[in-house]
Amino acid sequence: MKKPAIVVFRRDLRIADNAALRAAMAYGPTLALYVLDDAADGRPLGGAGRWWLHHAIVRLRGHLAHLGVPLILRRGDQNTAVIDVAIASSARRVYWNRRYTPWGMRTDEALRSQLQRTGTVSDSFEGAYLREPHTLLTKQGTCFKVFTPFYKASLAMGEPSAPLPTPGPQAAPRISAESESLEDWRLLPTAPDWASGLREAWVPEAHNAESRLQDVLNSRIDSYAQDRDRPDLDATSALSPYLAFGELSPRQLWNAARQLQRADPAAEPGIAAFVRQLVWRDFAANLLHHFPDLASRPFQEKFSRFPWANDPESLRAWQRGRTGYPWIDAGMRQLWVTGWMHNRVRMGVGSFLTKHLLLPWQHGEAWFWDTLVDADPAQNIANWQWVAGCGADAAPYFRIFNPIAQGAKFDRTGRYLRRWQPAASSYEPGSAGVPPIIGHRQGRERALAAFRSLSDR
């Protein structure tokens, strides 16, 4: 029997539009490998991400079984596991889809060298983004630092390559490499089991994501551009977790949206707004790719001198939805229960933490990493730096979101408030019976003074 190929899965847990899987199966009998490596994203997955990963692997394993591709699970150093499985299975080729984070690229380059020393052929493919980060540069050959020019340059490149079809089934190879048990990884919370809200809100499965995509395009795209900022409506795609774990590819979303636009030109405004979100995702990846210290340092160097506060008590109040501001507390409770928060509310809670409370953006980024089902290594960092004012293309420092006016403006029906902060009678501070931890005017003036101090030094 022909020696097998190995396809290594990471944040690409799908069988459709998966170039690495197709290449492996075109070569011959194929083994799939997923390695739970706590350093894969630069740090271990957060609790909500671990919950999602467990269910995504269960469903991926079933889809691969229908293709005749057994899935092997290992935990530990990714490259050590790949080499071990390659030797145990006598694999001649190893395939994967490329990563673009600094730690991902270092790991993959080391893996390529290690495989070469063992005489194993390796190859990698694109598929995580609409455009690979190194392909979209300014005319001077540098990284875009402002989104709008990046967006225009991305559109000017034309259509991304079309999604690849799912490969057909084949005879399963004989397995000579042992797999660990998914249950032994203990990705699911048990003591206590805090995931009931996640189970109610999500089905981490590619087919469910595809159904959601079609529902958004067929039923909501006409109002998407104007309603996507309203958390009181079910108006967003809510596809971000499926993108984060690669159960859907951005090319699949782009292609489906453009097909609808060609069939219904009147849908163009909604399609343009939808596509813009995909390009923003590319923009975040571009930034982290070209600025590998973005995870630890502010994009704007002057913010290394910013007078951040040290206030653990206020941080805990923010995390627990006990700030006394119903708009902020509703968002933090939605996050805790469902592992997700509406994007407009994310801006509000991020602004409140970094500006009203003057707490470092890294605190918020770490909390979101642990609690979001859609925590993405590049977007989480880039978005938090943006809202804090220290990132690329950040809002002006004097743009401090008003947590009272924001609630009244974007939750017009009050439905969001009633669901996530039912004790509140309005978006006025203290209306839920929790005293505000800081006054709005006081927080705003303190933040403005802190920002102005940067230019005084």
Tab-separated table of C-alpha atoms in Angstrom:
chain	number	residue	atom	x	y	z
A	1	MET	CA	0.000	0.000	0.000
A	2	LYS	CA	1.175	3.509	-0.776
A	3	LYS	CA	2.624	5.355	2.210
A	4	PRO	CA	0.185	7.949	3.581
A	5	ALA	CA	0.266	11.722	3.614
A	6	ILE	CA	-0.485	13.757	6.709
A	7	VAL	CA	-2.585	16.913	6.771
A	8	VAL	CA	-2.060	19.002	9.901
A	9	PHE	CA	-5.124	20.917	11.103
A	10	ARG	CA	-4.916	24.094	13.151
A	11	ARG	CA	-7.427	26.963	12.861
A	12	ASP	CA	-8.847	25.446	9.673
A	13	LEU	CA	-11.254	22.842	11.033
A	14	ARG	CA	-13.179	22.238	7.807
A	15	ILE	CA	-13.171	19.914	4.828
A	16	ALA	CA	-14.472	22.420	2.248
A	17	ASP	CA	-12.094	25.005	0.764
A	18	ASN	CA	-9.149	23.317	2.447
A	19	ALA	CA	-6.178	23.287	0.087
A	20	ALA	CA	-3.954	21.249	2.397
A	21	LEU	CA	-6.556	18.496	2.743
A	22	ARG	CA	-7.128	18.384	-0.999
A	23	ALA	CA	-3.389	18.154	-1.712
A	24	ALA	CA	-2.928	15.344	0.772
A	25	MET	CA	-5.852	13.339	-0.593
A	26	ALA	CA	-4.710	13.934	-4.172
A	27	TYR	CA	-1.387	12.375	-3.213
A	28	GLY	CA	-2.972	9.245	-1.722
A	29	PRO	CA	-4.157	7.729	1.570
A	30	THR	CA	-4.361	10.485	4.147
A	31	LEU	CA	-4.104	10.841	7.902
A	32	ALA	CA	-5.317	13.994	9.634
A	33	LEU	CA	-3.531	15.298	12.708
A	34	TYR	CA	-4.605	17.886	15.259
A	35	VAL	CA	-2.153	18.855	17.986
A	36	LEU	CA	-3.302	20.712	21.091
A	37	ASP	CA	-0.250	22.904	21.579
A	38	ASP	CA	-0.571	25.545	24.283
A	39	ALA	CA	1.944	27.719	22.436
A	40	ALA	CA	0.160	27.520	19.054
A	41	ASP	CA	-1.453	30.968	19.375
A	42	GLY	CA	1.326	32.386	21.494
A	43	ARG	CA	-0.560	31.249	24.644
A	44	PRO	CA	-3.094	28.596	25.667
A	45	LEU	CA	-6.660	28.816	24.434
A	46	GLY	CA	-9.102	30.513	26.779
A	47	GLY	CA	-11.947	28.658	28.455
A	48	ALA	CA	-14.588	29.558	25.861
A	49	GLY	CA	-12.220	28.684	23.015
A	50	ARG	CA	-11.493	25.285	24.570
A	51	TRP	CA	-15.217	24.566	24.769
A	52	TRP	CA	-15.653	25.478	21.106
A	53	LEU	CA	-12.599	23.478	20.051
A	54	HIS	CA	-13.903	20.289	21.670
A	55	HIS	CA	-17.152	20.366	19.710
A	56	ALA	CA	-15.479	21.492	16.490
A	57	ILE	CA	-13.085	18.525	16.656
A	58	VAL	CA	-15.949	16.094	17.282
A	59	ARG	CA	-17.698	17.251	14.145
A	60	LEU	CA	-14.533	17.508	12.071
A	61	ARG	CA	-13.679	13.924	13.004
A	62	GLY	CA	-17.064	12.791	11.714
A	63	HIS	CA	-16.719	14.685	8.433
A	64	LEU	CA	-13.209	13.324	7.881
A	65	ALA	CA	-14.386	9.768	8.600
A	66	HIS	CA	-16.853	10.063	5.701
A	67	LEU	CA	-13.882	10.930	3.476
A	68	GLY	CA	-11.862	7.964	4.695
A	69	VAL	CA	-9.444	10.175	6.614
A	70	PRO	CA	-8.813	9.132	10.242
A	71	LEU	CA	-8.064	11.928	12.706
A	72	ILE	CA	-5.181	11.517	15.135
A	73	LEU	CA	-5.084	13.702	18.243
A	74	ARG	CA	-1.937	14.623	20.130
A	75	ARG	CA	-1.145	17.080	22.883
A	76	GLY	CA	2.162	18.836	23.392
A	77	ASP	CA	4.710	20.497	21.153
A	78	GLN	CA	3.225	20.613	17.679
A	79	ASN	CA	6.366	19.924	15.686
A	80	THR	CA	7.428	17.045	17.909
A	81	ALA	CA	3.990	15.476	17.442
A	82	VAL	CA	4.061	15.895	13.652
A	83	ILE	CA	7.499	14.286	13.377
A	84	ASP	CA	6.451	11.449	15.687
A	85	VAL	CA	3.290	10.678	13.707
A	86	ALA	CA	5.151	10.948	10.401
A	87	ILE	CA	7.729	8.407	11.551
A	88	ALA	CA	5.158	6.069	13.127
A	89	SER	CA	2.981	6.078	9.989
A	90	SER	CA	5.895	6.073	7.501
A	91	ALA	CA	4.317	9.162	5.926
A	92	ARG	CA	6.162	10.573	2.935
A	93	ARG	CA	4.419	13.963	2.759
A	94	VAL	CA	3.037	16.483	5.250
A	95	TYR	CA	0.695	19.325	4.288
A	96	TRP	CA	-0.722	22.282	6.176
A	97	ASN	CA	-2.393	25.647	5.604
A	98	ARG	CA	-0.197	28.620	6.343
A	99	ARG	CA	-0.317	30.766	9.461
A	100	TYR	CA	0.808	34.379	9.585
A	101	THR	CA	1.254	35.171	13.259
A	102	PRO	CA	4.914	35.583	14.265
A	103	TRP	CA	4.852	32.493	16.487
A	104	GLY	CA	2.952	30.447	13.896
A	105	MET	CA	5.425	31.296	11.145
A	106	ARG	CA	8.422	30.435	13.344
A	107	THR	CA	6.880	27.094	14.250
A	108	ASP	CA	6.054	26.199	10.653
A	109	GLU	CA	9.490	27.149	9.346
A	110	ALA	CA	11.097	24.975	12.015
A	111	LEU	CA	8.743	22.121	11.101
A	112	ARG	CA	9.658	22.372	7.436
A	113	SER	CA	13.359	22.133	8.295
A	114	GLN	CA	12.836	19.182	10.646
A	115	LEU	CA	10.807	17.282	8.062
A	116	GLN	CA	13.412	17.940	5.402
A	117	ARG	CA	16.088	16.377	7.611
A	118	THR	CA	13.979	13.218	7.878
A	119	GLY	CA	13.476	13.064	4.116
A	120	THR	CA	9.797	13.983	4.337
A	121	VAL	CA	8.350	16.333	1.724
A	122	SER	CA	6.198	19.188	3.026
A	123	ASP	CA	4.059	21.864	1.430
A	124	SER	CA	1.820	24.665	2.690
A	125	PHE	CA	-1.126	26.550	1.241
A	126	GLU	CA	-3.174	29.710	1.663
A	127	GLY	CA	-6.761	29.859	2.849
A	128	ALA	CA	-6.971	31.719	6.156
A	129	TYR	CA	-7.579	35.162	4.625
A	130	LEU	CA	-8.827	36.802	1.456
A	131	ARG	CA	-5.264	37.983	0.736
A	132	GLU	CA	-2.086	36.710	2.310
A	133	PRO	CA	-0.565	39.483	4.456
A	134	HIS	CA	2.665	39.720	2.478
A	135	THR	CA	0.791	40.278	-0.809
A	136	LEU	CA	-1.005	43.534	0.052
A	137	LEU	CA	1.458	46.418	0.517
A	138	THR	CA	1.582	50.144	-0.133
A	139	LYS	CA	3.250	51.506	-3.276
A	140	GLN	CA	6.367	51.954	-1.141
A	141	GLY	CA	6.328	48.260	-0.290
A	142	THR	CA	5.371	48.767	3.347
A	143	CYS	CA	2.490	47.617	5.527
A	144	PHE	CA	-0.751	49.582	5.402
A	145	LYS	CA	-1.339	51.352	8.713
A	146	VAL	CA	-4.744	52.858	7.883
A	147	PHE	CA	-7.741	50.716	7.058
A	148	THR	CA	-9.454	52.675	4.271
A	149	PRO	CA	-6.447	52.611	1.887
A	150	PHE	CA	-5.981	48.934	2.766
A	151	TYR	CA	-9.627	48.256	1.968
A	152	LYS	CA	-9.430	50.059	-1.377
A	153	ALA	CA	-6.213	48.259	-2.303
A	154	SER	CA	-7.776	44.910	-1.424
A	155	LEU	CA	-10.803	45.556	-3.637
A	156	ALA	CA	-8.533	46.781	-6.447
A	157	MET	CA	-6.851	43.351	-6.519
A	158	GLY	CA	-10.092	41.869	-7.835
A	159	GLU	CA	-11.860	38.760	-6.689
A	160	PRO	CA	-10.059	36.393	-4.319
A	161	SER	CA	-9.569	32.878	-5.608
A	162	ALA	CA	-12.724	30.768	-5.589
A	163	PRO	CA	-13.375	28.327	-2.725
A	164	LEU	CA	-12.159	24.793	-3.349
A	165	PRO	CA	-14.698	21.939	-3.390
A	166	THR	CA	-14.701	19.186	-0.806
A	167	PRO	CA	-12.620	16.187	-1.919
A	168	GLY	CA	-14.319	12.884	-2.618
A	169	PRO	CA	-14.021	9.906	-0.260
A	170	GLN	CA	-11.190	7.400	-0.493
A	171	ALA	CA	-10.134	4.190	1.182
A	172	ALA	CA	-8.919	4.826	4.702
A	173	PRO	CA	-5.247	4.067	5.371
A	174	ARG	CA	-4.136	1.627	8.027
A	175	ILE	CA	-3.420	3.583	11.216
A	176	SER	CA	-0.038	2.871	12.772
A	177	ALA	CA	0.139	5.996	14.935
A	178	GLU	CA	-1.810	6.166	18.173
A	179	SER	CA	-4.333	8.882	18.910
A	180	GLU	CA	-5.052	10.425	22.266
A	181	SER	CA	-8.597	10.685	23.581
A	182	LEU	CA	-10.377	13.992	23.131
A	183	GLU	CA	-12.146	13.480	26.442
A	184	ASP	CA	-8.778	13.154	28.210
A	185	TRP	CA	-7.944	16.689	27.141
A	186	ARG	CA	-10.737	17.964	29.415
A	187	LEU	CA	-11.568	20.932	27.232
A	188	LEU	CA	-15.115	21.097	28.577
A	189	PRO	CA	-15.805	22.713	31.970
A	190	THR	CA	-17.104	20.326	34.615
A	191	ALA	CA	-16.527	21.759	38.088
A	192	PRO	CA	-18.466	23.894	37.675
A	193	ASP	CA	-20.067	23.466	34.273
A	194	TRP	CA	-20.419	27.110	33.273
A	195	ALA	CA	-21.100	26.397	29.582
A	196	SER	CA	-24.901	26.054	29.581
A	197	GLY	CA	-25.267	29.482	27.966
A	198	LEU	CA	-22.734	28.572	25.297
A	199	ARG	CA	-24.622	25.348	24.519
A	200	GLU	CA	-27.845	27.304	24.177
A	201	ALA	CA	-26.312	29.972	21.941
A	202	TRP	CA	-24.058	27.962	19.600
A	203	VAL	CA	-23.665	24.837	17.505
A	204	PRO	CA	-19.923	24.699	16.650
A	205	GLU	CA	-20.348	22.941	13.331
A	206	ALA	CA	-19.581	23.928	9.735
A	207	HIS	CA	-23.007	22.924	8.375
A	208	ASN	CA	-24.703	25.133	10.966
A	209	ALA	CA	-22.424	28.010	9.960
A	210	GLU	CA	-23.288	27.522	6.296
A	211	SER	CA	-27.005	27.613	7.152
A	212	ARG	CA	-26.486	30.778	9.176
A	213	LEU	CA	-24.614	32.366	6.262
A	214	GLN	CA	-27.427	31.626	3.838
A	215	ASP	CA	-29.995	32.952	6.309
A	216	VAL	CA	-28.073	36.227	6.676
A	217	LEU	CA	-27.689	36.668	2.926
A	218	ASN	CA	-31.237	35.684	2.059
A	219	SER	CA	-33.150	37.364	4.888
A	220	ARG	CA	-31.103	40.172	6.426
A	221	ILE	CA	-28.617	41.537	3.940
A	222	ASP	CA	-30.927	44.337	2.734
A	223	SER	CA	-30.860	45.915	6.197
A	224	TYR	CA	-27.398	44.738	7.242
A	225	ALA	CA	-25.595	48.041	6.595
A	226	GLN	CA	-27.925	50.096	8.798
A	227	ASP	CA	-28.879	47.498	11.415
A	228	ARG	CA	-25.570	45.742	12.156
A	229	ASP	CA	-24.849	48.302	14.918
A	230	ARG	CA	-28.034	47.458	16.818
A	231	PRO	CA	-27.665	44.773	19.504
A	232	ASP	CA	-31.424	44.769	20.070
A	233	LEU	CA	-31.834	43.144	16.639
A	234	ASP	CA	-30.582	39.830	15.278
A	235	ALA	CA	-28.918	41.723	12.448
A	236	THR	CA	-25.281	40.597	12.436
A	237	SER	CA	-23.952	37.430	10.848
A	238	ALA	CA	-22.620	35.954	14.139
A	239	LEU	CA	-20.196	33.961	11.991
A	240	SER	CA	-17.049	35.151	13.747
A	241	PRO	CA	-16.475	31.979	15.827
A	242	TYR	CA	-16.697	29.817	12.712
A	243	LEU	CA	-14.142	32.050	11.012
A	244	ALA	CA	-11.914	32.069	14.086
A	245	PHE	CA	-11.680	28.270	14.123
A	246	GLY	CA	-11.720	27.942	10.350
A	247	GLU	CA	-14.970	26.020	10.072
A	248	LEU	CA	-15.804	28.520	7.350
A	249	SER	CA	-13.212	30.228	5.186
A	250	PRO	CA	-13.378	33.934	4.311
A	251	ARG	CA	-13.397	32.951	0.639
A	252	GLN	CA	-16.603	30.988	1.202
A	253	LEU	CA	-18.240	34.066	2.737
A	254	TRP	CA	-16.937	36.378	0.019
A	255	ASN	CA	-18.039	34.053	-2.771
A	256	ALA	CA	-21.542	33.569	-1.343
A	257	ALA	CA	-21.957	37.332	-0.905
A	258	ARG	CA	-20.798	38.137	-4.431
A	259	GLN	CA	-23.069	35.475	-5.911
A	260	LEU	CA	-26.022	37.147	-4.235
A	261	GLN	CA	-24.900	40.574	-5.430
A	262	ARG	CA	-24.746	39.359	-9.017
A	263	ALA	CA	-28.241	37.887	-8.711
A	264	ASP	CA	-29.672	40.889	-6.836
A	265	PRO	CA	-27.868	44.210	-7.480
A	266	ALA	CA	-30.152	45.932	-4.977
A	267	ALA	CA	-28.384	44.020	-2.203
A	268	GLU	CA	-25.103	45.833	-2.951
A	269	PRO	CA	-25.071	48.201	0.097
A	270	GLY	CA	-25.512	45.306	2.512
A	271	ILE	CA	-23.012	43.155	0.634
A	272	ALA	CA	-20.437	45.978	0.689
A	273	ALA	CA	-20.814	46.347	4.457
A	274	PHE	CA	-20.583	42.566	4.907
A	275	VAL	CA	-17.447	42.269	2.778
A	276	ARG	CA	-15.870	45.208	4.579
A	277	GLN	CA	-15.850	43.167	7.791
A	278	LEU	CA	-13.900	40.404	6.058
A	279	VAL	CA	-11.330	42.925	4.862
A	280	TRP	CA	-11.019	44.357	8.393
A	281	ARG	CA	-10.146	40.832	9.509
A	282	ASP	CA	-7.410	40.769	6.870
A	283	PHE	CA	-6.211	44.181	8.077
A	284	ALA	CA	-5.720	42.900	11.636
A	285	ALA	CA	-3.767	39.896	10.356
A	286	ASN	CA	-1.665	42.214	8.213
A	287	LEU	CA	-0.741	44.338	11.231
A	288	LEU	CA	0.287	41.424	13.432
A	289	HIS	CA	2.232	39.843	10.566
A	290	HIS	CA	4.283	42.978	9.926
A	291	PHE	CA	4.517	44.139	13.544
A	292	PRO	CA	5.213	40.941	15.508
A	293	ASP	CA	5.510	42.738	18.864
A	294	LEU	CA	1.963	44.102	18.576
A	295	ALA	CA	0.843	41.611	21.212
A	296	SER	CA	3.004	43.226	23.875
A	297	ARG	CA	3.716	46.787	22.735
A	298	PRO	CA	1.465	49.669	21.630
A	299	PHE	CA	1.472	50.275	17.889
A	300	GLN	CA	1.977	53.981	18.600
A	301	GLU	CA	5.231	54.186	20.538
A	302	LYS	CA	4.232	57.266	22.522
A	303	PHE	CA	1.676	55.131	24.397
A	304	SER	CA	4.507	53.301	26.127
A	305	ARG	CA	4.493	56.390	28.403
A	306	PHE	CA	0.713	56.397	28.973
A	307	PRO	CA	-0.235	56.766	32.674
A	308	TRP	CA	-2.305	53.606	33.008
A	309	ALA	CA	-3.967	53.011	36.376
A	310	ASN	CA	-3.457	50.047	38.688
A	311	ASP	CA	-6.922	49.304	40.037
A	312	PRO	CA	-7.701	45.573	40.467
A	313	GLU	CA	-11.036	46.312	42.133
A	314	SER	CA	-12.338	48.293	39.151
A	315	LEU	CA	-11.062	45.602	36.780
A	316	ARG	CA	-13.034	42.939	38.676
A	317	ALA	CA	-16.153	45.120	38.602
A	318	TRP	CA	-15.786	45.516	34.835
A	319	GLN	CA	-15.234	41.793	34.303
A	320	ARG	CA	-18.282	40.880	36.380
A	321	GLY	CA	-20.632	43.459	34.872
A	322	ARG	CA	-20.784	45.503	38.078
A	323	THR	CA	-19.697	48.954	36.882
A	324	GLY	CA	-23.107	50.536	37.488
A	325	TYR	CA	-23.441	51.472	33.801
A	326	PRO	CA	-26.210	49.303	32.274
A	327	TRP	CA	-24.764	49.483	28.727
A	328	ILE	CA	-21.399	48.180	29.938
A	329	ASP	CA	-22.770	45.640	32.389
A	330	ALA	CA	-25.250	44.243	29.864
A	331	GLY	CA	-22.427	43.616	27.419
A	332	MET	CA	-20.216	41.933	29.995
A	333	ARG	CA	-23.082	39.680	31.063
A	334	GLN	CA	-23.836	38.738	27.475
A	335	LEU	CA	-20.162	37.831	27.120
A	336	TRP	CA	-20.105	35.726	30.273
A	337	VAL	CA	-23.250	33.783	29.390
A	338	THR	CA	-22.847	33.290	25.625
A	339	GLY	CA	-19.119	33.692	24.980
A	340	TRP	CA	-19.891	36.478	22.526
A	341	MET	CA	-20.716	40.174	22.541
A	342	HIS	CA	-22.217	42.426	19.893
A	343	ASN	CA	-19.500	44.457	18.163
A	344	ARG	CA	-21.035	47.838	18.959
A	345	VAL	CA	-21.118	46.894	22.631
A	346	ARG	CA	-17.522	45.637	22.439
A	347	MET	CA	-16.479	49.141	21.457
A	348	GLY	CA	-18.328	50.537	24.453
A	349	VAL	CA	-16.920	48.169	27.057
A	350	GLY	CA	-13.427	48.553	25.591
A	351	SER	CA	-13.622	52.340	25.681
A	352	PHE	CA	-14.948	52.268	29.239
A	353	LEU	CA	-12.109	50.065	30.481
A	354	THR	CA	-9.280	51.971	28.812
A	355	LYS	CA	-10.638	55.513	29.051
A	356	HIS	CA	-13.131	55.867	31.883
A	357	LEU	CA	-11.118	53.520	34.115
A	358	LEU	CA	-7.674	54.120	32.527
A	359	LEU	CA	-6.896	50.414	32.791
A	360	PRO	CA	-4.388	48.902	30.333
A	361	TRP	CA	-5.835	47.477	27.136
A	362	GLN	CA	-3.918	44.251	27.809
A	363	HIS	CA	-6.302	43.510	30.711
A	364	GLY	CA	-9.304	43.687	28.415
A	365	GLU	CA	-7.575	41.755	25.652
A	366	ALA	CA	-6.696	38.929	28.058
A	367	TRP	CA	-10.267	38.790	29.419
A	368	PHE	CA	-11.721	38.634	25.929
A	369	TRP	CA	-9.218	35.917	24.986
A	370	ASP	CA	-10.472	33.799	27.865
A	371	THR	CA	-14.209	34.425	27.473
A	372	LEU	CA	-14.871	34.876	23.724
A	373	VAL	CA	-15.700	31.914	21.520
A	374	ASP	CA	-14.461	33.962	18.563
A	375	ALA	CA	-11.147	35.068	20.125
A	376	ASP	CA	-8.770	35.515	17.201
A	377	PRO	CA	-5.037	36.120	17.815
A	378	ALA	CA	-4.743	39.054	15.408
A	379	GLN	CA	-8.173	40.674	15.716
A	380	ASN	CA	-8.299	40.540	19.494
A	381	ILE	CA	-5.016	42.433	19.779
A	382	ALA	CA	-5.623	44.893	16.924
A	383	ASN	CA	-9.166	45.718	18.049
A	384	TRP	CA	-8.172	46.346	21.654
A	385	GLN	CA	-5.321	48.609	20.615
A	386	TRP	CA	-7.719	50.438	18.304
A	387	VAL	CA	-10.321	51.113	20.970
A	388	ALA	CA	-7.630	52.162	23.472
A	389	GLY	CA	-6.361	54.759	20.986
A	390	CYS	CA	-2.854	53.316	20.712
A	391	GLY	CA	-3.358	51.067	17.681
A	392	ALA	CA	-3.225	51.479	13.924
A	393	ASP	CA	-5.891	53.756	12.459
A	394	ALA	CA	-7.162	54.332	15.991
A	395	ALA	CA	-10.021	56.708	16.697
A	396	PRO	CA	-8.927	60.178	17.898
A	397	TYR	CA	-8.007	60.156	21.565
A	398	PHE	CA	-10.876	62.503	22.401
A	399	ARG	CA	-13.421	59.980	21.080
A	400	ILE	CA	-14.594	58.495	24.338
A	401	PHE	CA	-17.780	56.521	23.960
A	402	ASN	CA	-20.584	57.783	26.162
A	403	PRO	CA	-22.005	54.638	27.824
A	404	ILE	CA	-25.328	56.369	28.453
A	405	ALA	CA	-25.910	57.823	24.992
A	406	GLN	CA	-24.630	54.681	23.251
A	407	GLY	CA	-27.226	52.511	24.940
A	408	ALA	CA	-30.073	54.871	24.119
A	409	LYS	CA	-28.931	55.235	20.508
A	410	PHE	CA	-28.275	51.627	19.547
A	411	ASP	CA	-30.759	49.750	21.765
A	412	ARG	CA	-33.783	51.676	20.530
A	413	THR	CA	-36.343	49.085	21.555
A	414	GLY	CA	-34.728	48.373	24.933
A	415	ARG	CA	-34.745	44.672	24.105
A	416	TYR	CA	-31.016	44.287	24.721
A	417	LEU	CA	-31.293	46.003	28.116
A	418	ARG	CA	-34.263	43.883	29.180
A	419	ARG	CA	-32.441	40.678	28.315
A	420	TRP	CA	-29.007	41.327	29.771
A	421	GLN	CA	-29.668	43.886	32.513
A	422	PRO	CA	-33.338	43.431	33.381
A	423	ALA	CA	-33.021	45.229	36.716
A	424	ALA	CA	-32.200	48.484	34.925
A	425	SER	CA	-34.999	50.887	34.088
A	426	SER	CA	-32.845	52.884	31.661
A	427	TYR	CA	-29.257	53.351	30.553
A	428	GLU	CA	-28.655	55.936	33.266
A	429	PRO	CA	-25.854	54.975	35.692
A	430	GLY	CA	-27.135	53.244	38.803
A	431	SER	CA	-30.562	52.432	37.364
A	432	ALA	CA	-29.997	48.716	38.018
A	433	GLY	CA	-29.285	49.348	41.689
A	434	VAL	CA	-25.478	49.201	41.292
A	435	PRO	CA	-23.723	52.514	42.070
A	436	PRO	CA	-21.473	53.678	39.217
A	437	ILE	CA	-17.794	53.141	39.975
A	438	ILE	CA	-16.944	56.476	38.375
A	439	GLY	CA	-18.966	59.400	37.076
A	440	HIS	CA	-19.146	59.780	33.317
A	441	ARG	CA	-17.898	63.377	33.299
A	442	GLN	CA	-15.159	62.565	35.807
A	443	GLY	CA	-13.990	59.581	33.771
A	444	ARG	CA	-14.016	61.530	30.536
A	445	GLU	CA	-12.084	64.494	31.916
A	446	ARG	CA	-9.525	62.220	33.561
A	447	ALA	CA	-9.019	60.340	30.298
A	448	LEU	CA	-8.599	63.532	28.273
A	449	ALA	CA	-6.010	64.784	30.734
A	450	ALA	CA	-4.100	61.502	30.486
A	451	PHE	CA	-4.114	61.614	26.694
A	452	ARG	CA	-3.007	65.236	26.635
A	453	SER	CA	-0.122	64.399	28.936
A	454	LEU	CA	1.466	62.353	26.152
A	455	SER	CA	2.008	65.461	24.047
A	456	ASP	CA	3.352	67.432	27.024
A	457	ARG	CA	6.338	65.132	27.517
